[in-house]
GROMACS .gro file of C-alpha atoms in nm:
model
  339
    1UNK     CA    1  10.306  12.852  24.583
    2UNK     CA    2  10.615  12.621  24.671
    3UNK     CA    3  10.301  12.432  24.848
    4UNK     CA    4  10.087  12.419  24.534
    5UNK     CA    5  10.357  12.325  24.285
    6UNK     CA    6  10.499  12.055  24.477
    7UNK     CA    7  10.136  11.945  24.478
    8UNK     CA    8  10.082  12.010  24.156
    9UNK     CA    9  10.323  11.751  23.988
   10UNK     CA   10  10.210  11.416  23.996
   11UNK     CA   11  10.457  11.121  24.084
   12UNK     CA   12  10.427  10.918  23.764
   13UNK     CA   13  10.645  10.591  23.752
   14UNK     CA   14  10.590  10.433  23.395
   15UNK     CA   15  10.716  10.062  23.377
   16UNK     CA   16  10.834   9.997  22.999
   17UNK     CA   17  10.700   9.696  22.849
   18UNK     CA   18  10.909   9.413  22.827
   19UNK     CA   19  10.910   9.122  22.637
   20UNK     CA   20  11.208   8.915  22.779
   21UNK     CA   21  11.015   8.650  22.915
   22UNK     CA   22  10.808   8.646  22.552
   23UNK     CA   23  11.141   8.609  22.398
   24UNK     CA   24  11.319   8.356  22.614
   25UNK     CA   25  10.969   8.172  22.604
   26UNK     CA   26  10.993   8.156  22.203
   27UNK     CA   27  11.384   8.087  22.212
   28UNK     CA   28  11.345   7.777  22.470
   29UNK     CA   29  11.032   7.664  22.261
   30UNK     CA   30  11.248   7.683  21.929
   31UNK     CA   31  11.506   7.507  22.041
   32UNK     CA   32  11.234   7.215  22.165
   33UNK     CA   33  11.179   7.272  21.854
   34UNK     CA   34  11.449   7.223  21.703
   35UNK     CA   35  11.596   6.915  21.883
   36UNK     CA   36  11.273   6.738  21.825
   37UNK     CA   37  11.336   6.829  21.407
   38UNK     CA   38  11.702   6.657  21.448
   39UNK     CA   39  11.573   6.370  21.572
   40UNK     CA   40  11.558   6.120  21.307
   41UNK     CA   41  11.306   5.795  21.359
   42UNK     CA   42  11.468   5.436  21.305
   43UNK     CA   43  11.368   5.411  20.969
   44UNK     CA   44  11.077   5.544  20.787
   45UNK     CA   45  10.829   5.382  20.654
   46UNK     CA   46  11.002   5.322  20.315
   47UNK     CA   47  11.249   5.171  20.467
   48UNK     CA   48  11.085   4.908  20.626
   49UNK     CA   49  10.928   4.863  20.331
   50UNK     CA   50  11.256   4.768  20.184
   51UNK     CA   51  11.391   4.595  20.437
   52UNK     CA   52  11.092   4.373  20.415
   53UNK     CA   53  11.111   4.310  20.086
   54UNK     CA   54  11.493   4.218  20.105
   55UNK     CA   55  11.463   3.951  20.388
   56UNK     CA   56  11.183   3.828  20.160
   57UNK     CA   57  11.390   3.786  19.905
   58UNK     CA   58  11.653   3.640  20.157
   59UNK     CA   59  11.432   3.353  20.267
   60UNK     CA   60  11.268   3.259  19.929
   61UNK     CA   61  11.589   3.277  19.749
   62UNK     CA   62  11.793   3.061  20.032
   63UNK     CA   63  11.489   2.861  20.034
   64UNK     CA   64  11.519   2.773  19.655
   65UNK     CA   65  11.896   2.730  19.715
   66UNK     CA   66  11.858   2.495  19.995
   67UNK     CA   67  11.607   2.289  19.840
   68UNK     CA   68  11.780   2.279  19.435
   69UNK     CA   69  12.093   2.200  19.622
   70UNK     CA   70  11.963   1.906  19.902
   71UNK     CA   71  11.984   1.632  19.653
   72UNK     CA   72  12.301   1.748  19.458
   73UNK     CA   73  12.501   1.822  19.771
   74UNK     CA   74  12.442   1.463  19.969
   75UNK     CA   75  12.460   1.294  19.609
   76UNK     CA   76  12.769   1.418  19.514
   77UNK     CA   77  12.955   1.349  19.880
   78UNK     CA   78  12.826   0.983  19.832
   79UNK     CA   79  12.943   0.964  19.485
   80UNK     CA   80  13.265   1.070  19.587
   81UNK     CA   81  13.294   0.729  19.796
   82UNK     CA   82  13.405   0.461  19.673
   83UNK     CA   83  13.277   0.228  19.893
   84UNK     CA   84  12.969   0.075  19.772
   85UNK     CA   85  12.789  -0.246  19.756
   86UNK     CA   86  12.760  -0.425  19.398
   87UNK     CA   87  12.450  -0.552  19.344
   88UNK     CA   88  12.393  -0.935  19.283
   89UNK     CA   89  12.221  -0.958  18.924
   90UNK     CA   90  12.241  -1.240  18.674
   91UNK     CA   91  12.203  -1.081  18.335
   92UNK     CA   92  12.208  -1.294  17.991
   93UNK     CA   93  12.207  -0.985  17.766
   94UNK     CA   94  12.258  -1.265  17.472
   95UNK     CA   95  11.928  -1.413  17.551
   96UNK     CA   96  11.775  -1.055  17.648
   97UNK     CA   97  11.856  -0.972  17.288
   98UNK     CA   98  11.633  -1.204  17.120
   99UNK     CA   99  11.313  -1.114  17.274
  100UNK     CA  100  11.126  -0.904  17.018
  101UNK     CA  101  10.829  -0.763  17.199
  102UNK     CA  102  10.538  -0.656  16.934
  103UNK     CA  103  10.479  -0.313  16.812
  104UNK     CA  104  10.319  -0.096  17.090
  105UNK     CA  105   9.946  -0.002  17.040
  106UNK     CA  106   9.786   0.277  17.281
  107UNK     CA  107   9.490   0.194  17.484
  108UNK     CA  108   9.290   0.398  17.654
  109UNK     CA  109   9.065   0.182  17.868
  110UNK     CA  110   9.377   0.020  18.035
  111UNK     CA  111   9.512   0.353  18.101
  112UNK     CA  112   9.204   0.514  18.196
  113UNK     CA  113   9.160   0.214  18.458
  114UNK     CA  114   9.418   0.264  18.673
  115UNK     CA  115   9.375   0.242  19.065
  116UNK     CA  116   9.611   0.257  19.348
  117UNK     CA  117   9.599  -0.087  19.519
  118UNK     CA  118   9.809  -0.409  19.643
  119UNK     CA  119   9.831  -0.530  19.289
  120UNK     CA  120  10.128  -0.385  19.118
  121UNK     CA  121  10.132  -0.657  18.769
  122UNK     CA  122   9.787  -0.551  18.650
  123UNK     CA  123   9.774  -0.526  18.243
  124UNK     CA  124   9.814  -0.147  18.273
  125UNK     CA  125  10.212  -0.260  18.414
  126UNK     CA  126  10.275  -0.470  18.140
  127UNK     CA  127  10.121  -0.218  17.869
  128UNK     CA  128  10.307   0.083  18.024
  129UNK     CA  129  10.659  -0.084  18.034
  130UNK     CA  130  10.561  -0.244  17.677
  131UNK     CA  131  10.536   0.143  17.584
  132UNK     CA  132  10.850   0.276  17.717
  133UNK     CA  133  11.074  -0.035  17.514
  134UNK     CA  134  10.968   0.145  17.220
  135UNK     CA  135  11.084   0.514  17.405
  136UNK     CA  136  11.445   0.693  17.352
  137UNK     CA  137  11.588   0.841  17.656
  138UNK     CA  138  11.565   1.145  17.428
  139UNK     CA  139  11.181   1.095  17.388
  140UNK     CA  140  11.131   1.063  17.764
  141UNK     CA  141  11.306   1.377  17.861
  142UNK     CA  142  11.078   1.573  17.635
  143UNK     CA  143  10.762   1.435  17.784
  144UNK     CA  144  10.921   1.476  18.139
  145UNK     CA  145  10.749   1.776  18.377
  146UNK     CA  146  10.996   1.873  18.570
  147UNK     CA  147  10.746   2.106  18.787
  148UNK     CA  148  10.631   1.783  18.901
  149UNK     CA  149  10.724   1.655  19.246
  150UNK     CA  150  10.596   1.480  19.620
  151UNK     CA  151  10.366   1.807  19.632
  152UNK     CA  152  10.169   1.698  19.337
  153UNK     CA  153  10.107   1.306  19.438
  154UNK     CA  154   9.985   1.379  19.759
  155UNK     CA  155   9.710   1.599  19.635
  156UNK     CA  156   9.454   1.343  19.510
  157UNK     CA  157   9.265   1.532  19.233
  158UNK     CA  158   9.615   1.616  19.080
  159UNK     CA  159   9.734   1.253  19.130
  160UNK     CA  160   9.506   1.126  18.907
  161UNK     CA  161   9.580   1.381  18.601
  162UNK     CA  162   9.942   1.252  18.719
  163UNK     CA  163   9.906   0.868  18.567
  164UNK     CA  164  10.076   0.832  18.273
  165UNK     CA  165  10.308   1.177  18.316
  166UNK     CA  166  10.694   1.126  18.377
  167UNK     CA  167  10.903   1.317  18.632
  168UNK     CA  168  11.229   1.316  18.733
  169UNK     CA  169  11.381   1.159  19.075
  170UNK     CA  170  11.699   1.137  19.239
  171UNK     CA  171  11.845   0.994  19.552
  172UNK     CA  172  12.011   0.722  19.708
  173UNK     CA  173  11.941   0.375  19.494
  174UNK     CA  174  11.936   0.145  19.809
  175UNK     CA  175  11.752  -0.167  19.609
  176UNK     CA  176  11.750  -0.340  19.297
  177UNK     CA  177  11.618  -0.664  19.226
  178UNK     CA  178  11.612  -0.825  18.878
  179UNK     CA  179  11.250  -0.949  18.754
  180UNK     CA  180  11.113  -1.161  18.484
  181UNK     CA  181  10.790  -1.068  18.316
  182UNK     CA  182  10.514  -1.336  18.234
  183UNK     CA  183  10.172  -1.427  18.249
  184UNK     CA  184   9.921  -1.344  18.006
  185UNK     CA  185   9.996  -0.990  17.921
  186UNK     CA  186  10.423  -1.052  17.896
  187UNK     CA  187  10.300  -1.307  17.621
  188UNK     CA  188   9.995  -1.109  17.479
  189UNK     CA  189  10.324  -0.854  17.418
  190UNK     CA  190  10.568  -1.111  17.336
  191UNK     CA  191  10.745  -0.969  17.677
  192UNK     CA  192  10.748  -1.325  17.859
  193UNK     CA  193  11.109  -1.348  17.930
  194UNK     CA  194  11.274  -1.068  17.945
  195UNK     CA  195  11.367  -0.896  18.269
  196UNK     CA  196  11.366  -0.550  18.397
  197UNK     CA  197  11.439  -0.424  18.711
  198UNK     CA  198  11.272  -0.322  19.053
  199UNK     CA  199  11.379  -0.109  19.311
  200UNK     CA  200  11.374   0.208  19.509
  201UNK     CA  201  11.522   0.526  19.557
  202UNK     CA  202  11.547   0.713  19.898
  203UNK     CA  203  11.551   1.105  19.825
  204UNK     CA  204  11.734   1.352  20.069
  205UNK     CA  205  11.409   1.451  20.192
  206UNK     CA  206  11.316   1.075  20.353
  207UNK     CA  207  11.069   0.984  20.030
  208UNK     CA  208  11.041   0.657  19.921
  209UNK     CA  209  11.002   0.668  19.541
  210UNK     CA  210  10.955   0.273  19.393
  211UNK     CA  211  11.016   0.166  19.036
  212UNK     CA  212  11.049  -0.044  18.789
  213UNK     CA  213  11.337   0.008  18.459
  214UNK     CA  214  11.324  -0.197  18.124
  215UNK     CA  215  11.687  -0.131  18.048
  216UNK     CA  216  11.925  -0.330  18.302
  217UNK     CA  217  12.159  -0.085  18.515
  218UNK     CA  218  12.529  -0.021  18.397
  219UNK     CA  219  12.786  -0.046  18.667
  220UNK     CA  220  12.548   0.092  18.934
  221UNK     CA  221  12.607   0.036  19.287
  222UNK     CA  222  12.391   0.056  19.637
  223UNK     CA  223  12.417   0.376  19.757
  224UNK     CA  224  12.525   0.584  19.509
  225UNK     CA  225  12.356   0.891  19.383
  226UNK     CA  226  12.128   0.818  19.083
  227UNK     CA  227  11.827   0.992  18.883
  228UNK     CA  228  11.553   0.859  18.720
  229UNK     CA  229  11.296   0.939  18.434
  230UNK     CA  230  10.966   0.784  18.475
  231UNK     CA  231  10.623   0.792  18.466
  232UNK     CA  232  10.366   0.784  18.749
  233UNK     CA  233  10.202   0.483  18.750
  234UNK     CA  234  10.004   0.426  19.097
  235UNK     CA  235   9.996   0.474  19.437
  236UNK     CA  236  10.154   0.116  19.578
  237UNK     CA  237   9.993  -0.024  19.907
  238UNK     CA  238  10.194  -0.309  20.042
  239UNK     CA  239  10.266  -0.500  20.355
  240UNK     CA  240  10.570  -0.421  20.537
  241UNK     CA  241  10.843  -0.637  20.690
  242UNK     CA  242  10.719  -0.571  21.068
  243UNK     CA  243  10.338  -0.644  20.966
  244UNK     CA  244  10.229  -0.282  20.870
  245UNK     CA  245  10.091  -0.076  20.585
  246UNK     CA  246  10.272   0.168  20.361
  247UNK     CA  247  10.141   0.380  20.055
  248UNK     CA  248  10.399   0.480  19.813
  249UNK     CA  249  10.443   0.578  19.452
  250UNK     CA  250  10.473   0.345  19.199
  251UNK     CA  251  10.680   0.442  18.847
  252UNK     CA  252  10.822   0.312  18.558
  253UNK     CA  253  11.100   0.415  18.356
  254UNK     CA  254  11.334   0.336  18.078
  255UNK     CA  255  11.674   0.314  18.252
  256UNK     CA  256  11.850   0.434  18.540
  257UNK     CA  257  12.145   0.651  18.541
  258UNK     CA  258  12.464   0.768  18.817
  259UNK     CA  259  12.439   1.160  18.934
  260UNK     CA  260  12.760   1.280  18.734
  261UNK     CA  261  12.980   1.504  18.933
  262UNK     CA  262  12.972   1.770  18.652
  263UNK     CA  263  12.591   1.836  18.676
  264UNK     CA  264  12.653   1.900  19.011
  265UNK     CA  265  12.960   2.135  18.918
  266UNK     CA  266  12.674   2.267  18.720
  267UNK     CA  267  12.439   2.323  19.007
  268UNK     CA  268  12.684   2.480  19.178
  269UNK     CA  269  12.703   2.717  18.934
  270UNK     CA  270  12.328   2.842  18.896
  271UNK     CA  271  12.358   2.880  19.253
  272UNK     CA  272  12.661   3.118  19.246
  273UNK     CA  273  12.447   3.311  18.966
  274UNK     CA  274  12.147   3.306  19.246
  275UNK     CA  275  12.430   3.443  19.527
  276UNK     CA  276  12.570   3.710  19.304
  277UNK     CA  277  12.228   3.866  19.161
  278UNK     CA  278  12.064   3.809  19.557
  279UNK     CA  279  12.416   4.012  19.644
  280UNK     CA  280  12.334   4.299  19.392
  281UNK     CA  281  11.980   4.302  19.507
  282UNK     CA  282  12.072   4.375  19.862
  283UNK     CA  283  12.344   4.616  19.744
  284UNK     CA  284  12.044   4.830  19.516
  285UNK     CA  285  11.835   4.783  19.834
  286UNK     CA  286  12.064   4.901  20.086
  287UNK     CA  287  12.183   5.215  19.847
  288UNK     CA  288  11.783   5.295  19.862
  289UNK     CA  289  11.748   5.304  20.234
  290UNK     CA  290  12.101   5.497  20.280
  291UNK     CA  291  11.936   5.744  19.963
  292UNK     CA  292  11.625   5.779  20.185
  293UNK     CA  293  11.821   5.821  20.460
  294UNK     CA  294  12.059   6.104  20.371
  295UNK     CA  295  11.724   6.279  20.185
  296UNK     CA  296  11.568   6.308  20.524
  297UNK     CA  297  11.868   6.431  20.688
  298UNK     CA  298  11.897   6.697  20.427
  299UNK     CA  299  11.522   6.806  20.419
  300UNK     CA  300  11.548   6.803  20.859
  301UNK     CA  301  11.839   7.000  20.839
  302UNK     CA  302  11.716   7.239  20.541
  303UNK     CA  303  11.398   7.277  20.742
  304UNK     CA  304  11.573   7.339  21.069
  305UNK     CA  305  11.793   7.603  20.911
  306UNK     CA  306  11.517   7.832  20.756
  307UNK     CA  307  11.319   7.774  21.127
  308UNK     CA  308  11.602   7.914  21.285
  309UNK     CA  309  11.669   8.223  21.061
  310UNK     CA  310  11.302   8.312  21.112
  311UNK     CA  311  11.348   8.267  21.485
  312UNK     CA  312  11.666   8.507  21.474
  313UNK     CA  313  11.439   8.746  21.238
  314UNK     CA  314  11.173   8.775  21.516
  315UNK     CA  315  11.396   8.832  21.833
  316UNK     CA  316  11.573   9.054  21.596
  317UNK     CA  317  11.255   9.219  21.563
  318UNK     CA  318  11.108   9.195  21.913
  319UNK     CA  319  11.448   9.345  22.019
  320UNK     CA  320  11.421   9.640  21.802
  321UNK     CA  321  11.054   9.658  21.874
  322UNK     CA  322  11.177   9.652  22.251
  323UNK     CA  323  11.400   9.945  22.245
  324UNK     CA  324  11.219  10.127  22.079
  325UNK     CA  325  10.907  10.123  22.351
  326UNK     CA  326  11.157  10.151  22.614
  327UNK     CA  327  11.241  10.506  22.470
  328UNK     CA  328  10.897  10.629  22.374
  329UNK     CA  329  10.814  10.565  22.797
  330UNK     CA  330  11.138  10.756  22.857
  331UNK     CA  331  11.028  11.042  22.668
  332UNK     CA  332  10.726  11.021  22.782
  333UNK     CA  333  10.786  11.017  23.156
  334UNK     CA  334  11.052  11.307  23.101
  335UNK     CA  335  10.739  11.522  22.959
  336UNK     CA  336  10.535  11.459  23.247
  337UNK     CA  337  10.847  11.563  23.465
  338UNK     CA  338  10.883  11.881  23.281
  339UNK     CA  339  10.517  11.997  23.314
   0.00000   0.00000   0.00000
């Protein structure tokens, strides 16, 4: 009997089910997890989009600067010399006086006619210089393009639609040489006589603009910074002094004036303005990408937060889940003890 019931009970061993290794799997997992979420890139994509726009707006604004402020800048340190060369011009503004030129008369053939050559007298000179006696300063600013620049005379095609049109120059007046008109078209004018004046201007960007004025210069010296109204009149091939070629532009204006040191003061001005609203740009910009910033922050850290109290829920719930197989084997194995 002893034999028989010893026999008769069975030697169960019944392992519990575990899910430790589950759970320490899922808790290193979450916080891979979780340190990959707090990691923030550089900058996202709207941010480079920003910060592309604002060195954009960095170059072509200091490009503007640089270039309104070229002329002003090197014109107004010269100005502030005193050391300049008087040029040597005999002037009878008596005799000047008494030349009454005839009333001007447009014609389009001559100014139609124009081409860019050796020849800088050509009846299209005399007729455009006959026009501007009859012009106010006043008149010529009015017609003046200011848009209009080096860019534009290089380009052949706009060259041409350029004859006639008057810009404005400035730079370094380094000659001026007095002229008398005459020939045929000075007297066809009743011109012959009277002088104007020839010379050129060397802009701060190494151009060489040549001109002629009808009004004679007041108390202007070589070297000083000057500006000029005039018109495009050709392109001007000419021999040089060591035996070469040169092509530049050829205009003619009324008179020819000193750079003041208030416009500059001016200048300097407008470009404070362009410093202070570039400065309030970057500032908007740069409150955007610190906005973005501290958004994405939030949302990583709001996300991170609710991932974590779900991870806590479902040890939480593994634990509980745990336990409670862990007794139903105990049980279990205690009833197969007892029969």
């Amino acid at each position: 009997m002893l034999l028989f019931g010893s026999s008769a009970v069975p030697n169960i061993v019944v392992k519990p089910k575990s899910h430790t290794k589950n759970n320490e799997e899922i808790s290193n997992n979450s916080e891979e997890d979780m340190s990959q979420n707090k990691t923030v890139p550089i900058a996202s994509r709207k941010e480079w989009i920003y910060l592309a726009i604002l060195i954009l707006l960095a170059v072509g604004i200091g490009l503007y600067i640089v270039k309104s402020m070229d002329d002003y800048s090197k014109i107004a340190q010269n100005n502030s010399s005193t050391d300049y060369e008087d040029f040597e011009l005999d002037y009878d503004k008596e005799k000047q006086q008494q030349i009454k030129p005839v009333k001007f008369e447009p014609n389009k053939f001559v100014e139609e006619n124009i081409l860019d050559s050796k020849y800088i007298t050509t009846e299209a000179y005399y007729h455009y210089l006959h026009k501007i006696l009859f012009m106010t300063d006043e008149d010529i600013k009015k017609q003046t393009d200011l848009k209009l620049g080096w860019r534009n005379l290089i380009k052949i095609k706009e060259r041409e639609t350029m004859r006639g049109k008057f810009m404005r120059i400035t730079g370094e007046l380094v000659k001026l040489d007095k002229e008398v008109l005459k020939g045929k078209y000075a007297d066809q004018r009743k011109m012959k006589g009277l002088a104007v004046w020839r010379g050129v201007i060397f802009s701060s960007d190494g151009r060489l603009y040549l001109f002629t004025t009808t009004d004679p210069p007041e108390g202007i010296k070589k070297g000083q910074g000057v500006e000029l109204y005039a018109m495009f009149f050709k392109i001007w091939i000419y021999e040089t002094t060591s035996g070469g070629e040169a092509k530049n532009p050829y205009f003619l204006g009324k008179n020819i004036k000193v750079i003041p040191r208030l416009q500059s003061n001016q200048q300097q001005k407008i470009t404070v303005l362009f410093l202070i609203v570039f400065a309030v740009i970057c500032i908007l910009l740069g409150y955007g990408i610190v906005y973005e910033r501290q958004q994405a922050k939030k949302f990583t850290n709001s996300y991170a937060e609710r991932k974590l109290k779900r991870l806590k829920e479902q040890r939480e719930k593994r634990k509980t889940q745990d336990e409670s197989d862990t007794d139903s084997d105990d049980d279990e194995k205690t009833d197969a003890t007892e029969e």
